[in-house]
Amino acid sequence: MRGILRPGPALWCERPLAAAGLLVDGEDYYRAFYRAACQARRYILIAGWQFDSEVPLLRGEGAEAEAGGRPVTLRAFLSDLCERNPDLSIYLLAWDFHVVFALEREWLQQLIFAWTTNERLSFRFDASHVENGCHHQKFVVIDGELSFVGGLDICDHRWDDRRHREANPLRQSRGAPHKPFHDVQSYLVGRDVARALASLFDCRWQAAGGGPLSLPRGPRASFGEDYRPPGALPLLAPRVALSRTDPRGAPTDARGCREVYDLYREAIAAAERLIYVETQYFSSRAIGEALEARLRDPARPPLDVVLILNMRAETLKEEIAVGLAQAKVLAGVRAAAAGTAHRLGIYYTVPEPAEAGREPARATYIHSKVMAVDDLFLTVGSANLTNRSFSVDTELNASFEADGPGDPLAASIAAARRSLLAEHLGLDDPEPDGALVPWLDDLAARRVGRLRPHPSPTERETALLGVIDPSALPFDPDAAEDDEERRSFFAIGTGELWRRLFGDGE
């Protein structure tokens, strides 16, 4: 055992499994959730950052036949399940979002669920987080047998298939097309891990003002070792480890926990050959420094480091919140790798073009949070590589570790990681036997496939970093507490940021 998942600060718990794997992108995850929910006999627990009541779970040719007369939109589907099964209870727990997200969210959602659904479908907003934080965990538990953990919420603007076509008539939300979107969710079959996640849900449900859950007893849905949803990437894992971020504490730990932070640091330190990362944001100063330390250690073997990120912040809000901090982290990592034997590749990915030979107008949005190390360790969850994901937000990751290269789990981790990279490349070519990054760099430079070299830090980012310290801005805090110095810098720094981005109006 290599020991990344040894008992210690990086783990909440480790539990046995009957089956496990990855579901890549919304098409496969939404379908897997739909099919599994149809089998539920007792209860369904769903926690998320966001839900949308009208999001279709099944789309495209064959969706109507697959639904078999059931609704396909989330709210109607869940209510119909309760109508068909008088023994079934369903609980949805959503982050009680900040006003800054109001224009992006469905209004009066709690009333909609309360007034238009079966009485055994309960919806609750959860505002029991620390100041400046949010609830970012995304997990599902069905009948104490099957769980889903990862980065995907069941909401608008999240659905896509693995081709990530530039134009896809099925990729619509609220009647309008949305951008190509990539994410990953794990599935976990096992009563012990389901029990742990149900206890986490119960703790949060009570903190949000609900009473203790009284989950119905009786026959369960049957998900066994042969469970494998269509399109899944199986992981031959006998056990799974769960890690959390929760500054206010969670079941069995009232002190608060930063397990995901310790998990990433230990995984980076353990790397001997390969670090593969997909993340929506990489703005964590501490994780950047951990990677730099590994790259600067002359006693350790050289690494291939593959980082797949978003090309740029999608909005001004994102650019202010994490864009500059990410640019600073990437500059530090590039400097640490320069002049060494390490091979660092930082990329973004574009969708399958609508017209052959034409560069797509926008990149595929990376929302996943995945790290693989040496094809022996894999973690997937809700935590980005940001300061806030390790401090003020609640997060949840599921991790797997092989005993060694001959372990069947190692082969399945390697197959899953290769499948993810092949998706980003848009190619079926096998990976080279030698160094990975030079091969990827060559493909990206020649625009063969869909990977592209990441431009950050750009000239504008470098100029902004000359006058603004992004670690002093309050959007991506290192800790839950705020202070007057941070607030005063924010008042000064955002004014300078605005002038640099948009000019002084003269």
Short mmCIF file of C-alpha atoms in Angstrom, two decimals:
data_model
loop_
_atom_site.label_atom_id
_atom_site.label_comp_id
_atom_site.label_asym_id
_atom_site.label_seq_id
_atom_site.Cartn_x
_atom_site.Cartn_y
_atom_site.Cartn_z
CA MET A 1 0.00 0.00 0.00
CA ARG A 2 1.49 3.35 -1.02
CA GLY A 3 -0.20 5.15 1.83
CA ILE A 4 -1.91 8.23 0.34
CA LEU A 5 -5.12 6.87 1.85
CA ARG A 6 -3.59 5.74 5.12
CA PRO A 7 -5.58 6.69 8.24
CA GLY A 8 -4.91 10.29 9.09
CA PRO A 9 -5.96 13.87 8.38
CA ALA A 10 -6.71 13.24 4.68
CA LEU A 11 -9.58 10.81 5.38
CA TRP A 12 -12.99 11.02 6.94
CA CYS A 13 -13.63 7.29 6.52
CA GLU A 14 -12.86 4.30 4.30
CA ARG A 15 -15.57 1.79 3.42
CA PRO A 16 -15.85 -1.49 1.44
CA LEU A 17 -17.46 -1.58 -1.99
CA ALA A 18 -19.29 -4.09 -4.14
CA ALA A 19 -18.80 -2.02 -7.31
CA ALA A 20 -17.58 1.43 -8.35
CA GLY A 21 -16.78 3.52 -11.38
CA LEU A 22 -16.95 6.88 -13.13
CA LEU A 23 -19.77 8.45 -15.10
CA VAL A 24 -18.39 11.07 -17.46
CA ASP A 25 -20.55 14.04 -18.47
CA GLY A 26 -24.20 14.75 -17.92
CA GLU A 27 -25.69 12.41 -20.50
CA ASP A 28 -24.38 9.29 -18.75
CA TYR A 29 -24.81 10.54 -15.18
CA TYR A 30 -28.35 11.86 -15.62
CA ARG A 31 -29.39 8.60 -17.30
CA ALA A 32 -27.77 6.52 -14.56
CA PHE A 33 -29.50 8.58 -11.87
CA TYR A 34 -32.84 8.28 -13.67
CA ARG A 35 -32.60 4.49 -13.99
CA ALA A 36 -31.41 4.02 -10.42
CA ALA A 37 -34.13 6.29 -9.01
CA CYS A 38 -36.75 4.24 -10.84
CA GLN A 39 -35.59 1.22 -8.80
CA ALA A 40 -35.73 3.02 -5.43
CA ARG A 41 -38.06 1.35 -2.94
CA ARG A 42 -37.44 3.32 0.28
CA TYR A 43 -35.68 6.67 -0.09
CA ILE A 44 -33.56 8.98 -2.23
CA LEU A 45 -31.31 11.64 -0.69
CA ILE A 46 -29.94 14.34 -3.04
CA ALA A 47 -27.56 17.12 -1.95
CA GLY A 48 -26.31 19.74 -4.37
CA TRP A 49 -25.06 23.25 -4.99
CA GLN A 50 -27.94 23.86 -7.40
CA PHE A 51 -31.06 22.17 -8.77
CA ASP A 52 -33.46 23.13 -11.56
CA SER A 53 -36.92 21.67 -11.46
CA GLU A 54 -37.40 21.48 -15.25
CA VAL A 55 -34.03 20.03 -16.26
CA PRO A 56 -34.59 17.00 -18.56
CA LEU A 57 -32.76 13.88 -17.38
CA LEU A 58 -33.26 11.90 -20.60
CA ARG A 59 -32.77 13.47 -24.02
CA GLY A 60 -32.57 12.54 -27.66
CA GLU A 61 -33.71 9.60 -29.71
CA GLY A 62 -35.12 6.82 -27.58
CA ALA A 63 -35.67 9.00 -24.49
CA GLU A 64 -39.46 8.67 -24.62
CA ALA A 65 -39.30 4.90 -24.97
CA GLU A 66 -36.75 4.66 -22.15
CA ALA A 67 -38.95 6.76 -19.87
CA GLY A 68 -41.79 4.28 -20.34
CA GLY A 69 -44.51 6.84 -19.66
CA ARG A 70 -42.71 8.53 -16.76
CA PRO A 71 -41.86 12.24 -16.83
CA VAL A 72 -38.27 13.11 -17.73
CA THR A 73 -37.88 16.51 -16.02
CA LEU A 74 -36.50 16.44 -12.48
CA ARG A 75 -39.37 17.75 -10.37
CA ALA A 76 -42.11 15.90 -12.24
CA PHE A 77 -40.04 12.70 -12.32
CA LEU A 78 -39.34 12.67 -8.58
CA SER A 79 -42.95 13.48 -7.72
CA ASP A 80 -44.15 10.72 -10.03
CA LEU A 81 -41.87 8.24 -8.25
CA CYS A 82 -43.60 9.09 -4.98
CA GLU A 83 -47.04 8.82 -6.57
CA ARG A 84 -46.25 5.35 -7.89
CA ASN A 85 -44.67 4.10 -4.65
CA PRO A 86 -46.40 5.03 -1.36
CA ASP A 87 -43.37 3.75 0.60
CA LEU A 88 -40.88 6.09 -1.07
CA SER A 89 -39.56 9.33 0.46
CA ILE A 90 -37.31 11.79 -1.38
CA TYR A 91 -35.26 14.60 0.16
CA LEU A 92 -33.49 17.38 -1.76
CA LEU A 93 -31.00 19.66 -0.02
CA ALA A 94 -29.72 22.71 -1.92
CA TRP A 95 -27.35 25.51 -1.03
CA ASP A 96 -29.30 28.63 -0.09
CA PHE A 97 -27.48 30.68 -2.68
CA HIS A 98 -26.11 34.20 -2.32
CA VAL A 99 -27.94 37.09 -3.99
CA VAL A 100 -25.07 37.41 -6.49
CA PHE A 101 -26.38 34.22 -8.13
CA ALA A 102 -30.04 35.30 -8.17
CA LEU A 103 -30.25 35.93 -11.91
CA GLU A 104 -28.77 32.47 -12.62
CA ARG A 105 -31.17 30.52 -10.38
CA GLU A 106 -34.77 29.37 -10.48
CA TRP A 107 -36.83 31.71 -8.31
CA LEU A 108 -39.26 30.54 -5.57
CA GLN A 109 -37.88 27.03 -5.89
CA GLN A 110 -38.78 25.88 -2.39
CA LEU A 111 -42.39 26.97 -2.93
CA ILE A 112 -42.51 25.27 -6.32
CA PHE A 113 -41.40 21.96 -4.85
CA ALA A 114 -43.71 22.34 -1.84
CA TRP A 115 -46.85 23.24 -3.81
CA THR A 116 -46.53 21.13 -6.94
CA THR A 117 -45.16 17.78 -5.80
CA ASN A 118 -46.09 14.79 -3.70
CA GLU A 119 -46.03 15.37 0.07
CA ARG A 120 -43.25 12.80 0.47
CA LEU A 121 -40.94 14.88 -1.72
CA SER A 122 -39.20 17.32 0.62
CA PHE A 123 -37.04 20.24 -0.54
CA ARG A 124 -34.96 22.44 1.75
CA PHE A 125 -32.42 25.21 1.31
CA ASP A 126 -29.30 24.96 3.50
CA ALA A 127 -27.75 28.21 4.72
CA SER A 128 -25.86 26.65 7.65
CA HIS A 129 -22.42 27.46 6.28
CA VAL A 130 -19.77 29.88 7.50
CA GLU A 131 -19.70 33.48 6.36
CA ASN A 132 -18.44 33.83 2.76
CA GLY A 133 -18.86 30.07 2.24
CA CYS A 134 -21.31 27.86 0.40
CA HIS A 135 -22.48 24.26 0.37
CA HIS A 136 -20.77 22.70 -2.64
CA GLN A 137 -21.12 18.96 -1.98
CA LYS A 138 -22.88 16.95 -4.72
CA PHE A 139 -23.99 13.48 -3.71
CA VAL A 140 -26.93 11.07 -3.88
CA VAL A 141 -27.88 8.05 -1.77
CA ILE A 142 -30.52 5.55 -2.93
CA ASP A 143 -31.99 2.98 -0.52
CA GLY A 144 -28.76 2.76 1.47
CA GLU A 145 -27.24 0.74 -1.39
CA LEU A 146 -26.08 3.04 -4.21
CA SER A 147 -24.37 6.42 -3.97
CA PHE A 148 -23.18 9.00 -6.48
CA VAL A 149 -20.38 11.46 -5.55
CA GLY A 150 -18.66 13.99 -7.78
CA GLY A 151 -18.84 17.39 -9.42
CA LEU A 152 -22.19 17.24 -11.20
CA ASP A 153 -25.35 18.95 -10.04
CA ILE A 154 -28.71 18.02 -11.53
CA CYS A 155 -29.49 21.40 -13.02
CA ASP A 156 -29.51 23.48 -16.18
CA HIS A 157 -26.35 24.21 -18.17
CA ARG A 158 -24.66 20.97 -17.01
CA TRP A 159 -25.81 18.43 -19.61
CA ASP A 160 -23.53 17.32 -22.46
CA ASP A 161 -22.29 14.12 -24.05
CA ARG A 162 -18.68 13.00 -24.34
CA ARG A 163 -18.27 14.25 -27.91
CA HIS A 164 -18.71 17.86 -26.76
CA ARG A 165 -19.86 19.01 -30.16
CA GLU A 166 -19.73 22.73 -30.84
CA ALA A 167 -23.38 22.62 -31.90
CA ASN A 168 -25.70 20.11 -30.24
CA PRO A 169 -29.48 20.66 -30.37
CA LEU A 170 -29.90 18.54 -27.22
CA ARG A 171 -27.59 20.77 -25.18
CA GLN A 172 -30.18 23.34 -24.19
CA SER A 173 -31.25 24.87 -20.90
CA ARG A 174 -34.31 27.05 -20.40
CA GLY A 175 -34.94 26.96 -24.13
CA ALA A 176 -31.53 28.28 -25.18
CA PRO A 177 -28.26 26.60 -26.21
CA HIS A 178 -25.49 26.48 -23.63
CA LYS A 179 -21.75 25.90 -23.86
CA PRO A 180 -20.07 22.48 -24.16
CA PHE A 181 -19.63 21.20 -20.62
CA HIS A 182 -17.44 18.48 -19.08
CA ASP A 183 -17.77 16.91 -15.63
CA VAL A 184 -17.31 13.59 -13.77
CA GLN A 185 -19.34 11.72 -11.14
CA SER A 186 -18.50 8.47 -9.35
CA TYR A 187 -20.91 5.67 -8.52
CA LEU A 188 -20.40 3.58 -5.38
CA VAL A 189 -22.25 0.37 -4.52
CA GLY A 190 -22.07 -0.59 -0.84
CA ARG A 191 -24.17 -0.28 2.30
CA ASP A 192 -21.36 0.98 4.50
CA VAL A 193 -20.45 3.92 2.29
CA ALA A 194 -24.15 4.70 1.74
CA ARG A 195 -24.65 4.72 5.51
CA ALA A 196 -21.80 7.20 5.96
CA LEU A 197 -23.19 9.51 3.29
CA ALA A 198 -26.70 9.26 4.67
CA SER A 199 -25.35 10.35 8.07
CA LEU A 200 -23.70 13.35 6.41
CA PHE A 201 -26.97 14.24 4.69
CA ASP A 202 -28.92 13.83 7.95
CA CYS A 203 -26.48 16.12 9.78
CA ARG A 204 -26.84 18.83 7.16
CA TRP A 205 -30.63 18.39 6.92
CA GLN A 206 -30.98 19.04 10.65
CA ALA A 207 -28.58 21.99 10.54
CA ALA A 208 -30.74 23.45 7.76
CA GLY A 209 -33.77 23.37 10.04
CA GLY A 210 -35.25 20.00 9.19
CA GLY A 211 -35.92 17.39 11.82
CA PRO A 212 -33.97 14.15 12.12
CA LEU A 213 -34.55 12.00 9.04
CA SER A 214 -36.84 9.06 9.59
CA LEU A 215 -35.94 6.93 6.61
CA PRO A 216 -38.50 4.24 5.84
CA ARG A 217 -37.60 0.61 6.38
CA GLY A 218 -38.53 -2.28 4.16
CA PRO A 219 -37.34 -3.81 0.88
CA ARG A 220 -34.40 -2.09 -0.80
CA ALA A 221 -33.50 -1.65 -4.43
CA SER A 222 -30.90 -4.20 -5.47
CA PHE A 223 -27.57 -2.87 -6.76
CA GLY A 224 -24.87 -5.53 -6.62
CA GLU A 225 -21.35 -6.19 -7.84
CA ASP A 226 -22.60 -6.44 -11.43
CA TYR A 227 -24.02 -2.89 -11.36
CA ARG A 228 -22.54 -0.88 -14.22
CA PRO A 229 -24.54 1.92 -15.87
CA PRO A 230 -24.27 2.41 -19.64
CA GLY A 231 -21.14 4.31 -20.60
CA ALA A 232 -19.52 3.88 -17.17
CA LEU A 233 -15.78 3.54 -16.64
CA PRO A 234 -15.55 0.77 -14.01
CA LEU A 235 -13.04 0.92 -11.17
CA LEU A 236 -12.08 -2.45 -9.68
CA ALA A 237 -11.97 -0.96 -6.21
CA PRO A 238 -12.63 -3.04 -3.07
CA ARG A 239 -12.78 0.13 -0.96
CA VAL A 240 -13.41 3.85 -1.23
CA ALA A 241 -12.15 6.68 0.97
CA LEU A 242 -14.26 9.78 1.63
CA SER A 243 -12.74 13.18 2.39
CA ARG A 244 -14.50 16.42 3.26
CA THR A 245 -14.10 20.11 3.71
CA ASP A 246 -16.42 21.46 6.40
CA PRO A 247 -15.28 24.39 8.56
CA ARG A 248 -18.15 23.80 10.99
CA GLY A 249 -17.63 20.09 11.36
CA ALA A 250 -19.68 17.12 10.24
CA PRO A 251 -20.69 13.70 11.59
CA THR A 252 -18.06 12.30 13.98
CA ASP A 253 -16.03 15.53 13.87
CA ALA A 254 -17.35 18.74 15.42
CA ARG A 255 -14.05 20.63 15.05
CA GLY A 256 -14.23 21.33 11.36
CA CYS A 257 -12.23 19.42 8.77
CA ARG A 258 -9.92 20.09 5.82
CA GLU A 259 -9.44 16.50 4.71
CA VAL A 260 -9.56 17.23 0.97
CA TYR A 261 -6.73 19.74 1.37
CA ASP A 262 -4.53 17.15 3.07
CA LEU A 263 -5.55 14.56 0.48
CA TYR A 264 -4.31 16.66 -2.45
CA ARG A 265 -1.07 17.60 -0.70
CA GLU A 266 -0.25 13.97 0.13
CA ALA A 267 -1.13 12.81 -3.39
CA ILE A 268 1.18 15.40 -4.96
CA ALA A 269 4.03 14.55 -2.58
CA ALA A 270 3.67 10.82 -3.36
CA ALA A 271 3.89 11.20 -7.16
CA GLU A 272 6.71 9.28 -8.80
CA ARG A 273 5.78 9.39 -12.47
CA LEU A 274 2.54 11.18 -13.39
CA ILE A 275 0.13 13.78 -12.02
CA TYR A 276 -3.05 14.24 -14.05
CA VAL A 277 -5.51 16.97 -13.06
CA GLU A 278 -8.82 18.23 -14.38
CA THR A 279 -10.18 21.20 -12.44
CA GLN A 280 -12.48 24.13 -12.98
CA TYR A 281 -10.10 26.43 -11.11
CA PHE A 282 -6.52 26.17 -9.86
CA SER A 283 -6.08 29.14 -7.56
CA SER A 284 -4.97 27.51 -4.30
CA ARG A 285 -1.72 29.04 -3.17
CA ALA A 286 -0.95 26.09 -0.88
CA ILE A 287 -1.56 23.42 -3.52
CA GLY A 288 0.47 25.41 -6.04
CA GLU A 289 3.32 25.54 -3.53
CA ALA A 290 3.01 21.80 -2.87
CA LEU A 291 3.36 21.10 -6.59
CA GLU A 292 6.29 23.51 -6.86
CA ALA A 293 8.02 21.77 -3.93
CA ARG A 294 7.66 18.39 -5.63
CA LEU A 295 9.02 19.79 -8.90
CA ARG A 296 12.01 21.37 -7.13
CA ASP A 297 13.02 18.25 -5.19
CA PRO A 298 16.27 17.06 -6.87
CA ALA A 299 16.14 13.67 -5.14
CA ARG A 300 12.85 12.66 -6.76
CA PRO A 301 12.27 11.25 -10.27
CA PRO A 302 10.98 13.50 -13.08
CA LEU A 303 7.24 13.78 -13.59
CA ASP A 304 4.78 14.23 -16.38
CA VAL A 305 2.32 16.82 -15.04
CA VAL A 306 -0.86 17.30 -17.08
CA LEU A 307 -3.23 20.09 -16.06
CA ILE A 308 -6.50 20.50 -17.98
CA LEU A 309 -8.21 23.78 -17.10
CA ASN A 310 -10.61 26.27 -18.54
CA MET A 311 -9.14 28.56 -21.15
CA ARG A 312 -10.21 31.66 -19.26
CA ALA A 313 -12.75 32.86 -16.73
CA GLU A 314 -16.24 32.82 -18.21
CA THR A 315 -17.37 36.03 -16.53
CA LEU A 316 -15.96 39.17 -14.93
CA LYS A 317 -17.10 37.73 -11.61
CA GLU A 318 -14.92 34.64 -12.12
CA GLU A 319 -11.97 36.66 -13.37
CA ILE A 320 -11.97 38.82 -10.26
CA ALA A 321 -12.73 35.92 -7.93
CA VAL A 322 -10.18 33.37 -9.10
CA GLY A 323 -8.70 34.31 -12.48
CA LEU A 324 -5.81 36.39 -11.15
CA ALA A 325 -5.04 33.97 -8.35
CA GLN A 326 -4.92 31.12 -10.87
CA ALA A 327 -2.59 33.11 -13.13
CA LYS A 328 -0.22 33.63 -10.18
CA VAL A 329 -0.29 29.93 -9.28
CA LEU A 330 0.35 28.84 -12.87
CA ALA A 331 3.24 31.29 -13.17
CA GLY A 332 4.81 29.74 -10.07
CA VAL A 333 4.35 26.17 -11.30
CA ARG A 334 5.83 27.03 -14.72
CA ALA A 335 8.83 28.64 -13.04
CA ALA A 336 9.39 25.59 -10.82
CA ALA A 337 9.35 23.23 -13.82
CA ALA A 338 11.57 25.39 -16.02
CA GLY A 339 15.08 24.05 -16.49
CA THR A 340 14.31 20.70 -14.87
CA ALA A 341 13.72 17.23 -16.29
CA HIS A 342 10.04 17.48 -15.39
CA ARG A 343 7.53 17.74 -18.24
CA LEU A 344 4.71 20.20 -17.52
CA GLY A 345 1.74 20.46 -19.85
CA ILE A 346 -1.09 22.94 -19.19
CA TYR A 347 -4.00 22.80 -21.60
CA TYR A 348 -7.57 23.68 -22.37
CA THR A 349 -9.82 21.78 -24.74
CA VAL A 350 -12.14 22.85 -27.56
CA PRO A 351 -15.33 21.09 -28.71
CA GLU A 352 -15.80 19.05 -31.85
CA PRO A 353 -16.14 21.77 -34.52
CA ALA A 354 -19.38 22.26 -36.38
CA GLU A 355 -17.38 22.57 -39.62
CA ALA A 356 -14.27 20.53 -40.36
CA GLY A 357 -11.11 22.60 -40.37
CA ARG A 358 -12.58 25.58 -38.52
CA GLU A 359 -11.40 26.40 -35.01
CA PRO A 360 -14.35 26.46 -32.59
CA ALA A 361 -15.29 29.88 -31.25
CA ARG A 362 -15.21 28.81 -27.61
CA ALA A 363 -13.63 26.16 -25.43
CA THR A 364 -15.33 23.27 -23.68
CA TYR A 365 -16.07 24.28 -20.11
CA ILE A 366 -14.17 22.13 -17.61
CA HIS A 367 -16.21 21.69 -14.43
CA SER A 368 -14.70 18.38 -13.25
CA LYS A 369 -12.51 17.95 -10.18
CA VAL A 370 -10.27 14.91 -10.80
CA MET A 371 -6.72 13.99 -9.86
CA ALA A 372 -4.86 10.80 -10.79
CA VAL A 373 -1.34 10.02 -9.55
CA ASP A 374 0.88 7.38 -11.20
CA ASP A 375 -2.33 5.59 -12.34
CA LEU A 376 -2.39 4.13 -8.83
CA PHE A 377 -4.48 6.78 -7.09
CA LEU A 378 -7.65 8.56 -8.23
CA THR A 379 -9.88 11.12 -6.55
CA VAL A 380 -13.09 12.67 -7.88
CA GLY A 381 -15.43 15.02 -6.11
CA SER A 382 -16.73 18.54 -5.66
CA ALA A 383 -13.52 20.28 -4.52
CA ASN A 384 -11.71 22.55 -6.95
CA LEU A 385 -8.07 23.42 -6.41
CA THR A 386 -9.08 26.71 -4.80
CA ASN A 387 -8.50 28.20 -1.38
CA ARG A 388 -12.21 28.28 -0.62
CA SER A 389 -12.66 24.60 -1.47
CA PHE A 390 -10.20 23.83 1.32
CA SER A 391 -11.49 26.34 3.87
CA VAL A 392 -14.95 27.94 3.79
CA ASP A 393 -17.04 25.76 1.45
CA THR A 394 -18.34 22.28 2.21
CA GLU A 395 -16.86 19.71 -0.19
CA LEU A 396 -16.81 15.94 -0.65
CA ASN A 397 -14.39 13.70 -2.57
CA ALA A 398 -14.28 9.95 -3.18
CA SER A 399 -10.83 8.39 -3.62
CA PHE A 400 -9.37 5.04 -4.66
CA GLU A 401 -5.83 3.68 -4.32
CA ALA A 402 -4.26 0.52 -5.71
CA ASP A 403 -1.78 -1.60 -3.77
CA GLY A 404 0.68 -1.50 -6.65
CA PRO A 405 1.05 -1.69 -10.45
CA GLY A 406 -0.14 -5.32 -10.53
CA ASP A 407 -3.36 -4.54 -8.70
CA PRO A 408 -6.45 -4.79 -10.98
CA LEU A 409 -7.54 -1.44 -9.59
CA ALA A 410 -4.38 0.14 -11.04
CA ALA A 411 -5.30 -1.09 -14.53
CA SER A 412 -8.82 0.30 -14.19
CA ILE A 413 -7.55 3.69 -12.93
CA ALA A 414 -5.18 3.84 -15.90
CA ALA A 415 -8.02 2.96 -18.29
CA ALA A 416 -10.29 5.62 -16.79
CA ARG A 417 -7.58 8.30 -16.90
CA ARG A 418 -6.75 7.41 -20.52
CA SER A 419 -10.43 7.58 -21.43
CA LEU A 420 -10.71 11.06 -19.94
CA LEU A 421 -7.62 12.27 -21.78
CA ALA A 422 -8.83 10.71 -25.04
CA GLU A 423 -12.09 12.63 -24.63
CA HIS A 424 -10.22 15.92 -24.28
CA LEU A 425 -8.03 15.06 -27.26
CA GLY A 426 -10.95 13.95 -29.40
CA LEU A 427 -8.70 11.14 -30.65
CA ASP A 428 -8.69 7.36 -30.32
CA ASP A 429 -4.94 7.06 -30.70
CA PRO A 430 -3.21 5.15 -27.89
CA GLU A 431 -0.87 7.06 -25.64
CA PRO A 432 2.87 6.80 -26.28
CA ASP A 433 4.98 4.40 -24.25
CA GLY A 434 7.37 7.20 -23.38
CA ALA A 435 6.88 10.69 -21.98
CA LEU A 436 3.28 11.88 -22.19
CA VAL A 437 3.62 15.67 -22.13
CA PRO A 438 5.92 16.10 -25.19
CA TRP A 439 3.42 14.05 -27.20
CA LEU A 440 0.52 16.18 -25.97
CA ASP A 441 2.48 19.39 -26.57
CA ASP A 442 3.13 18.39 -30.16
CA LEU A 443 -0.53 17.57 -30.81
CA ALA A 444 -1.70 20.79 -29.13
CA ALA A 445 0.78 22.97 -31.02
CA ARG A 446 -0.27 21.45 -34.36
CA ARG A 447 -3.97 21.53 -33.38
CA VAL A 448 -4.28 17.83 -34.00
CA GLY A 449 -7.23 16.82 -31.89
CA ARG A 450 -8.85 19.21 -29.44
CA LEU A 451 -6.22 20.04 -26.79
CA ARG A 452 -4.69 23.53 -26.94
CA PRO A 453 -1.78 25.09 -25.00
CA HIS A 454 -3.06 27.14 -22.07
CA PRO A 455 -2.08 30.82 -22.41
CA SER A 456 -2.05 31.85 -18.73
CA PRO A 457 -0.52 33.97 -17.40
CA THR A 458 -1.31 36.37 -20.23
CA GLU A 459 0.21 39.82 -20.64
CA ARG A 460 -2.87 41.42 -19.08
CA GLU A 461 -2.79 39.03 -16.14
CA THR A 462 0.91 39.71 -15.63
CA ALA A 463 0.25 43.46 -15.63
CA LEU A 464 -2.57 43.10 -13.11
CA LEU A 465 -0.43 40.90 -10.87
CA GLY A 466 2.08 43.74 -10.77
CA VAL A 467 -0.38 45.95 -8.89
CA ILE A 468 -2.78 43.53 -7.17
CA ASP A 469 -2.11 40.70 -4.76
CA PRO A 470 -4.94 38.24 -5.49
CA SER A 471 -4.43 36.49 -2.14
CA ALA A 472 -5.62 39.67 -0.43
CA LEU A 473 -8.95 39.70 -2.27
CA PRO A 474 -11.85 38.20 -0.30
CA PHE A 475 -13.37 35.98 -3.00
CA ASP A 476 -11.13 32.95 -2.54
CA PRO A 477 -10.17 33.07 1.15
CA ASP A 478 -7.60 30.84 2.82
CA ALA A 479 -9.66 30.73 6.03
CA ALA A 480 -13.20 31.28 7.26
CA GLU A 481 -12.44 34.43 9.20
CA ASP A 482 -12.30 37.88 7.63
CA ASP A 483 -10.41 40.92 8.89
CA GLU A 484 -10.38 44.67 8.48
CA GLU A 485 -7.09 44.70 6.55
CA ARG A 486 -8.52 42.28 3.97
CA ARG A 487 -11.68 44.37 3.59
CA SER A 488 -9.75 47.62 3.18
CA PHE A 489 -7.49 46.07 0.54
CA PHE A 490 -10.57 44.84 -1.27
CA ALA A 491 -11.96 48.36 -1.46
CA ILE A 492 -8.68 49.68 -2.91
CA GLY A 493 -7.73 46.69 -5.03
CA THR A 494 -11.01 46.23 -6.87
CA GLY A 495 -10.92 49.86 -7.99
CA GLU A 496 -7.48 49.31 -9.51
CA LEU A 497 -8.67 46.02 -11.00
CA TRP A 498 -11.64 47.72 -12.63
CA ARG A 499 -9.45 50.45 -14.17
CA ARG A 500 -7.00 47.89 -15.55
CA LEU A 501 -9.79 45.78 -17.06
CA PHE A 502 -11.98 48.54 -18.52
CA GLY A 503 -9.91 51.72 -18.54
CA ASP A 504 -10.44 54.88 -16.52
CA GLY A 505 -13.27 56.22 -18.65
CA GLU A 506 -11.22 59.10 -20.16
#
